[in-house]
């Protein structure tokens, strides 16, 4: 950060921070880092000589300005544990003032908490106090995140005042990020992105009330050290704009990924293979750091896109030293994972739609019913494409113990002479076939060629006695659909009349 940079904000606090930040870096404990003093971002009264009693408040989001004053004192409370209920929130928020209403938002089907709630006070002053005193309070061992409820989505969608921060240290949570950026203006929302296990993903967002406050934060913090890591701070770009930019980048790629390369191919041979298609800035094969052997793939970067595209068209699926090469546009890991996920999802949906209305679920089957018998039972009602009785799979340990037991039995029988060798062999063969098949689980699936045939089979076979047991027959459903239906069935209490 340039030493000539000065704050242009009319806020005196920002001017003071600008003066303090000259030649310093954020984070740490006041030690020297690359010649710059690190500022300890952990708020503590003991570190502030002007506040020995600890009377100063940790920076928090102030109430909205008069122009954006909410019509009601409604607060958004996020990052909640799924087990948090309205009663728990009422116990906490009623300590501030009279609570008008509380609602934990839940899934319409499963009634499971979505992890956020709305708390409404009767007056704005109580809302302001709750925001200042309860923000990041632990609820079920998780710090809650409180902000004013924005009923109008226009402010969120425009992205004005929204700042994106990346390369964050994993130790920085919502509160630490809030405390660091609160000095530059009124914060509407502050969040560090987390994975399913609650670990930081290394980036976050701070939404200021004004664009001027966002610009001040970017100017003073971008490139600074936060907990010994240099952070990037910039204006948030909406996903739609990022996607269009990404598509443009894909259409003009210059970096090429190559795999299935023979292990004995040298870097010079690898480079010469691609140089005929245009000027290259770099070409390298990935090698094992210890042995130095080629790992069978590499990257080639061209000066312009046309040459890269020509190399991909000419060399993909071509033979090079006895190997069929794969040559394509180089992708980042997250992009490859996203493409694989989309392919898997498309294949899953295609498979589900293919068997929609024709696949039957049959349960309460007798142990004697196998695949052929199941097909025979349902064959009068149409053309069956598949019939399968589900069976237990034996573990390797169970199989090995059974083999040892058979060996011991065979030895005992040989010694005692109680069994004929041919009969013993037959029993072993039947035992092996039984192990391969496994014990029936009592249910299976029958797939017909058309929905009409499946419907007819359900009508005729449901409740019919087979081997002394009444069959249950219905259209097969996906696991998540069955779960949601069961949840709905048992979510409403039964009333006695």
XYZ file of C-alpha atoms in Angstrom:
497
model
C 0.000 0.000 0.000
C 1.364 3.329 -0.994
C 2.555 5.557 1.802
C 0.897 8.546 0.099
C -2.552 6.947 0.373
C -4.878 8.960 2.562
C -8.505 8.469 3.520
C -11.029 10.601 1.676
C -13.907 9.612 3.899
C -15.507 12.231 6.082
C -15.494 9.732 8.976
C -12.764 10.695 11.499
C -12.361 7.031 12.556
C -11.342 6.019 9.043
C -8.803 8.873 8.860
C -7.214 7.676 12.077
C -7.086 4.073 10.857
C -5.511 5.202 7.566
C -2.757 6.925 9.501
C -2.263 3.835 11.673
C -2.156 1.488 8.692
C 0.662 3.303 6.866
C 3.571 0.888 6.703
C 1.736 -1.750 8.724
C -0.061 -4.994 8.111
C -3.194 -6.441 9.680
C -3.067 -9.495 11.933
C -0.472 -10.875 14.280
C 0.532 -9.707 17.693
C 2.422 -6.508 16.952
C 5.530 -8.326 15.675
C 7.537 -7.279 12.630
C 6.508 -9.032 9.393
C 8.577 -8.281 6.302
C 9.578 -4.976 7.835
C 6.001 -3.981 8.592
C 4.354 -3.851 12.002
C 1.404 -6.225 12.377
C -1.693 -4.937 14.150
C -3.359 -7.391 16.497
C -6.959 -7.679 15.265
C -8.107 -9.501 18.426
C -10.141 -6.971 20.389
C -9.077 -6.888 24.033
C -9.472 -4.168 26.636
C -6.072 -4.999 28.084
C -4.424 -3.986 24.812
C -6.093 -0.575 24.791
C -4.452 1.797 27.272
C -7.164 4.392 26.738
C -9.794 1.885 27.861
C -8.456 0.135 30.978
C -11.925 -0.785 32.191
C -12.898 -2.428 28.899
C -15.836 -0.053 28.472
C -15.419 0.297 24.708
C -17.666 -1.971 22.635
C -16.382 -4.349 19.984
C -17.218 -2.757 16.576
C -20.613 -3.976 15.441
C -23.127 -3.157 12.751
C -24.872 0.067 13.593
C -28.525 0.582 12.851
C -29.383 1.528 9.284
C -29.213 5.192 8.387
C -32.356 7.275 8.278
C -32.687 6.719 4.543
C -32.652 2.944 5.034
C -34.441 2.819 8.405
C -36.544 -0.378 8.582
C -40.299 -0.081 9.014
C -40.165 -2.850 11.629
C -37.483 -4.070 14.013
C -37.012 -7.396 12.201
C -33.689 -9.224 12.551
C -32.259 -12.033 10.464
C -30.434 -14.668 12.572
C -28.249 -17.070 10.572
C -25.665 -19.861 11.012
C -28.038 -21.725 13.367
C -27.693 -25.364 14.337
C -30.576 -27.448 12.870
C -31.742 -28.355 16.387
C -32.301 -24.707 17.442
C -35.984 -23.993 18.113
C -38.136 -20.882 18.522
C -38.182 -21.433 22.292
C -34.373 -21.328 22.499
C -34.225 -18.108 20.491
C -37.006 -16.531 22.571
C -35.079 -17.277 25.764
C -32.028 -15.464 24.359
C -33.609 -12.501 22.569
C -36.249 -11.736 25.223
C -33.387 -10.665 27.518
C -33.021 -7.550 25.333
C -36.657 -6.490 25.128
C -40.189 -7.545 24.344
C -40.195 -9.945 21.400
C -43.155 -9.685 19.038
C -42.565 -12.948 17.164
C -39.916 -15.524 16.238
C -39.918 -17.897 13.284
C -37.337 -20.564 12.451
C -37.523 -21.162 8.689
C -38.019 -24.814 7.770
C -38.225 -26.983 4.675
C -41.824 -27.140 3.461
C -41.669 -30.913 2.991
C -39.335 -32.337 5.647
C -39.896 -29.531 8.226
C -36.132 -29.574 8.896
C -34.578 -26.256 9.930
C -32.900 -24.299 7.132
C -30.406 -22.824 9.597
C -31.822 -19.307 9.903
C -34.658 -17.482 11.628
C -36.378 -14.085 11.957
C -36.800 -12.284 15.275
C -39.218 -9.340 15.442
C -39.158 -6.743 18.224
C -41.838 -4.201 19.010
C -39.416 -1.282 18.608
C -36.244 -0.550 16.662
C -34.217 0.337 19.772
C -34.485 -3.245 21.044
C -33.421 -4.484 17.620
C -30.339 -2.257 17.713
C -29.401 -3.519 21.184
C -29.838 -7.159 20.120
C -27.630 -6.535 17.087
C -24.902 -4.975 19.230
C -25.006 -7.361 22.194
C -26.019 -10.744 20.754
C -24.240 -10.832 17.383
C -21.935 -13.909 17.215
C -23.317 -15.263 20.505
C -22.868 -19.030 20.806
C -26.109 -20.985 20.353
C -25.610 -24.743 20.550
C -21.848 -24.109 20.293
C -22.227 -22.209 17.009
C -21.854 -18.398 16.759
C -25.028 -16.914 15.319
C -24.873 -14.144 12.704
C -27.382 -11.297 13.145
C -28.287 -8.565 10.658
C -31.249 -6.388 9.803
C -33.798 -8.258 7.715
C -33.827 -6.903 4.148
C -37.328 -7.522 2.843
C -36.504 -5.731 -0.417
C -34.136 -8.008 -2.389
C -33.031 -5.122 -4.630
C -30.219 -4.105 -2.247
C -28.820 -7.640 -2.220
C -29.143 -8.175 -5.961
C -27.509 -4.911 -7.029
C -24.371 -5.848 -5.116
C -23.684 -2.212 -4.224
C -21.298 -2.037 -1.278
C -20.562 -5.776 -1.392
C -16.897 -6.705 -0.889
C -15.203 -10.043 -1.612
C -12.184 -11.147 0.451
C -10.039 -14.192 -0.391
C -6.893 -15.907 0.909
C -8.200 -15.673 4.462
C -6.493 -17.615 7.221
C -8.628 -20.559 8.356
C -8.613 -19.225 11.933
C -10.577 -16.107 10.897
C -14.300 -16.521 11.612
C -17.313 -14.256 11.049
C -16.621 -12.140 14.136
C -12.926 -11.618 13.387
C -13.769 -10.582 9.818
C -16.498 -8.249 11.089
C -14.208 -6.638 13.655
C -11.511 -6.051 11.034
C -13.786 -4.356 8.482
C -16.270 -2.564 10.778
C -14.015 0.512 11.003
C -14.664 1.496 7.383
C -18.437 1.834 7.538
C -21.754 0.351 8.584
C -21.861 -3.385 7.823
C -25.154 -4.937 6.754
C -23.823 -8.473 6.502
C -20.519 -10.263 7.086
C -19.792 -13.927 6.418
C -16.883 -16.352 6.002
C -17.748 -19.194 3.603
C -17.668 -22.627 5.254
C -17.795 -26.250 4.093
C -20.163 -28.942 5.382
C -17.910 -29.570 8.401
C -17.937 -25.877 9.401
C -14.341 -25.215 8.280
C -13.425 -21.973 6.548
C -13.068 -22.106 2.760
C -10.598 -19.221 2.874
C -12.868 -16.505 1.500
C -15.718 -14.326 2.693
C -18.008 -11.370 2.023
C -18.649 -8.039 3.721
C -21.709 -6.063 2.624
C -21.539 -2.366 3.497
C -24.453 0.024 3.597
C -22.778 2.377 1.103
C -20.480 1.965 -1.895
C -18.139 4.578 -0.396
C -17.511 2.412 2.673
C -16.772 -0.595 0.432
C -14.291 1.442 -1.622
C -12.550 2.609 1.577
C -12.185 -0.981 2.800
C -10.768 -2.132 -0.549
C -8.344 0.822 -0.679
C -6.930 0.277 2.799
C -6.988 -3.515 3.276
C -6.330 -4.991 -0.181
C -2.843 -6.510 -0.231
C -2.359 -6.217 3.536
C -1.365 -9.101 5.823
C -4.177 -10.599 7.880
C -2.929 -13.271 10.282
C 0.331 -13.460 8.307
C -1.468 -14.029 4.979
C -1.726 -11.448 2.193
C -5.414 -10.975 1.437
C -7.177 -9.858 -1.718
C -10.070 -7.440 -1.204
C -12.201 -6.297 -4.132
C -15.726 -5.519 -5.287
C -17.940 -8.589 -5.416
C -18.790 -9.658 -8.976
C -22.216 -11.342 -9.315
C -22.215 -14.975 -10.405
C -23.960 -14.112 -13.673
C -21.168 -11.706 -14.648
C -18.477 -14.160 -13.518
C -20.078 -16.896 -15.600
C -20.137 -14.763 -18.738
C -16.489 -13.831 -18.200
C -15.637 -17.481 -17.638
C -17.389 -18.521 -20.849
C -15.426 -15.860 -22.711
C -12.185 -17.201 -21.201
C -13.105 -20.756 -22.213
C -13.728 -19.652 -25.792
C -10.280 -18.010 -25.958
C -8.109 -20.541 -24.109
C -4.372 -20.771 -24.741
C -3.369 -23.380 -22.145
C -3.578 -27.027 -23.251
C -3.607 -30.173 -21.099
C -2.024 -33.365 -22.480
C -2.207 -36.867 -20.954
C -1.351 -40.489 -21.874
C 2.219 -39.452 -22.692
C 4.815 -42.238 -22.776
C 7.123 -42.219 -19.752
C 10.273 -42.051 -21.911
C 9.218 -38.888 -23.807
C 11.630 -36.007 -23.121
C 10.695 -32.356 -22.597
C 12.284 -31.424 -25.933
C 10.279 -34.079 -27.801
C 7.133 -32.960 -26.028
C 7.736 -29.329 -26.973
C 8.624 -30.179 -30.586
C 5.327 -32.043 -30.957
C 3.345 -28.833 -30.351
C 5.668 -26.146 -31.791
C 4.564 -26.931 -35.337
C 1.106 -25.492 -34.525
C 2.258 -22.074 -33.298
C 4.457 -20.102 -30.938
C 4.687 -21.585 -27.432
C 5.457 -19.722 -24.220
C 5.931 -22.887 -22.132
C 5.731 -26.676 -22.418
C 6.445 -29.033 -19.548
C 5.813 -32.596 -18.445
C 4.828 -33.304 -14.842
C 7.513 -35.364 -13.096
C 7.825 -37.178 -9.794
C 9.772 -34.905 -7.410
C 11.838 -37.792 -6.007
C 12.569 -40.043 -8.985
C 12.228 -37.441 -11.747
C 10.188 -39.868 -13.864
C 7.419 -38.536 -16.088
C 3.914 -38.833 -14.654
C 2.408 -39.165 -18.134
C 0.825 -35.730 -18.474
C 1.841 -32.129 -19.088
C 0.798 -28.626 -20.139
C 1.482 -26.496 -23.204
C 0.753 -22.755 -23.288
C 0.419 -21.035 -26.671
C 0.720 -17.333 -27.449
C -2.723 -17.124 -29.042
C -5.945 -19.083 -28.973
C -6.041 -20.066 -32.654
C -2.793 -22.024 -32.379
C -3.973 -23.756 -29.173
C -7.283 -24.752 -30.815
C -5.448 -26.080 -33.892
C -3.196 -28.250 -31.681
C -6.220 -29.674 -29.845
C -8.046 -30.482 -33.101
C -4.986 -32.108 -34.694
C -3.466 -34.033 -31.787
C -6.424 -35.219 -29.698
C -6.774 -39.028 -30.078
C -3.631 -39.101 -32.233
C -0.841 -41.708 -31.849
C 2.483 -40.597 -30.353
C 5.113 -43.227 -29.590
C 2.486 -45.946 -29.410
C 0.118 -44.050 -27.090
C -3.224 -42.438 -27.958
C -2.963 -38.862 -26.631
C -5.669 -36.858 -24.945
C -5.268 -33.160 -25.790
C -7.783 -30.583 -24.546
C -8.288 -27.231 -22.889
C -6.621 -27.069 -19.479
C -9.183 -26.852 -16.663
C -8.963 -25.963 -13.003
C -9.797 -28.662 -10.486
C -13.108 -27.124 -9.400
C -14.173 -26.783 -13.037
C -13.467 -30.465 -13.735
C -15.335 -31.471 -10.572
C -18.310 -29.337 -11.597
C -18.424 -30.892 -15.058
C -18.238 -34.423 -13.612
C -20.990 -33.576 -11.138
C -23.227 -32.276 -13.947
C -22.556 -35.382 -16.039
C -23.388 -37.646 -13.113
C -26.560 -35.693 -12.329
C -27.677 -35.785 -15.971
C -27.079 -39.549 -16.151
C -28.983 -40.061 -12.888
C -31.970 -38.028 -14.070
C -31.973 -39.802 -17.425
C -31.979 -43.173 -15.703
C -34.747 -42.087 -13.323
C -36.937 -40.797 -16.163
C -36.295 -43.976 -18.165
C -37.747 -46.182 -15.413
C -40.424 -43.745 -14.267
C -43.768 -45.550 -14.010
C -42.474 -48.947 -15.206
C -40.342 -50.124 -12.270
C -42.176 -51.949 -9.471
C -41.126 -52.504 -5.874
C -42.176 -55.885 -4.459
C -41.747 -56.840 -0.808
C -42.742 -59.607 1.626
C -41.196 -62.213 -0.668
C -40.610 -65.732 0.611
C -36.986 -66.870 0.911
C -37.605 -69.510 -1.781
C -38.431 -66.874 -4.438
C -35.437 -66.173 -6.708
C -35.043 -63.994 -9.821
C -36.525 -66.580 -12.204
C -39.484 -67.264 -9.911
C -40.161 -63.516 -9.517
C -40.147 -63.090 -13.310
C -42.489 -66.065 -13.693
C -44.971 -64.624 -11.156
C -45.271 -61.263 -12.949
C -44.863 -62.407 -16.584
C -48.655 -62.738 -17.256
C -49.038 -58.957 -17.070
C -46.607 -57.866 -19.791
C -43.067 -57.861 -21.122
C -40.531 -57.818 -18.292
C -37.152 -56.195 -19.002
C -35.621 -57.153 -15.650
C -36.535 -58.938 -12.397
C -34.246 -58.940 -9.375
C -34.553 -60.262 -5.810
C -32.261 -58.309 -3.481
C -29.903 -60.466 -1.408
C -27.376 -60.008 1.393
C -23.735 -59.713 0.309
C -21.340 -61.798 2.371
C -18.176 -60.061 3.611
C -14.724 -61.385 2.794
C -14.164 -62.207 6.451
C -17.328 -64.284 6.611
C -16.344 -66.136 3.445
C -12.837 -66.874 4.720
C -14.148 -68.151 8.070
C -16.614 -70.385 6.227
C -13.800 -71.774 4.064
C -11.713 -72.556 7.122
C -14.677 -74.232 8.741
C -15.291 -76.338 5.630
C -11.637 -77.352 5.544
C -11.756 -78.457 9.174
C -14.960 -80.397 8.540
C -13.386 -82.037 5.488
C -10.336 -83.081 7.525
C -12.536 -84.484 10.295
C -14.651 -86.412 7.832
C -11.543 -87.869 6.139
C -10.166 -89.027 9.474
C -13.401 -90.519 10.730
C -14.465 -91.891 7.329
C -18.054 -90.784 7.999
C -18.628 -89.101 4.603
C -18.181 -90.127 1.068
C -15.756 -87.887 -0.826
C -18.169 -87.334 -3.710
C -21.023 -86.290 -1.409
C -18.662 -83.951 0.436
C -17.708 -82.317 -2.880
C -21.353 -81.798 -3.772
C -22.048 -80.159 -0.423
C -19.078 -77.826 -0.938
C -20.347 -76.813 -4.380
C -23.842 -76.127 -3.067
C -22.368 -74.175 -0.155
C -20.356 -72.000 -2.582
C -23.415 -71.306 -4.734
C -25.407 -70.345 -1.645
C -22.637 -67.930 -0.568
C -22.531 -66.338 -3.989
C -26.295 -65.814 -3.964
C -26.666 -64.699 -0.349
C -29.831 -64.778 1.718
C -32.912 -63.063 0.289
C -33.769 -59.693 1.832
C -37.453 -60.308 1.211
C -37.917 -57.661 -1.482
C -37.066 -57.043 -5.109
C -37.836 -55.091 -8.280
C -39.676 -55.911 -11.501
C -39.336 -53.625 -14.522
C -41.935 -53.708 -17.337
C -41.638 -52.344 -20.856
C -44.567 -49.909 -20.506
C -46.387 -47.994 -17.718
C -49.719 -49.650 -18.601
C -48.282 -53.107 -17.959
C -46.763 -51.960 -14.670
C -50.065 -50.425 -13.525
C -51.930 -53.626 -14.367
C -49.398 -55.690 -12.375
C -49.781 -53.434 -9.329
C -53.578 -53.742 -9.473
C -53.592 -57.515 -9.889
C -50.670 -58.571 -7.679
C -50.887 -56.258 -4.659
C -52.013 -58.352 -1.693
C -51.927 -61.668 -3.594
C -50.739 -64.711 -1.618
C -47.463 -66.182 -2.905
C -45.883 -69.065 -0.954
C -48.272 -68.292 1.879
C -47.311 -64.590 2.155
C -49.293 -61.544 0.891
C -47.220 -59.441 -1.545
C -46.849 -55.671 -1.323
C -46.518 -54.237 -4.843
C -46.134 -50.541 -5.713
C -44.316 -48.231 -8.111
C -40.639 -47.919 -7.114
C -39.633 -44.515 -5.690
C -36.318 -42.787 -5.099
C -35.001 -42.884 -1.553
C -35.300 -39.116 -0.965
C -38.927 -39.118 -2.184
C -39.822 -41.936 0.217
C -38.087 -40.125 3.088
C -39.989 -36.914 2.448
C -43.316 -38.751 2.299
C -42.596 -40.559 5.560
C -41.578 -37.239 7.175
C -44.850 -35.625 6.108
C -46.805 -38.625 7.368
C -45.310 -38.466 10.862
C -44.796 -34.692 11.194
C -48.466 -34.007 11.949
C -49.676 -35.211 15.395
C -52.688 -37.497 15.532
C -55.728 -35.990 17.274
C -58.270 -38.118 19.089
C -61.899 -37.331 18.449
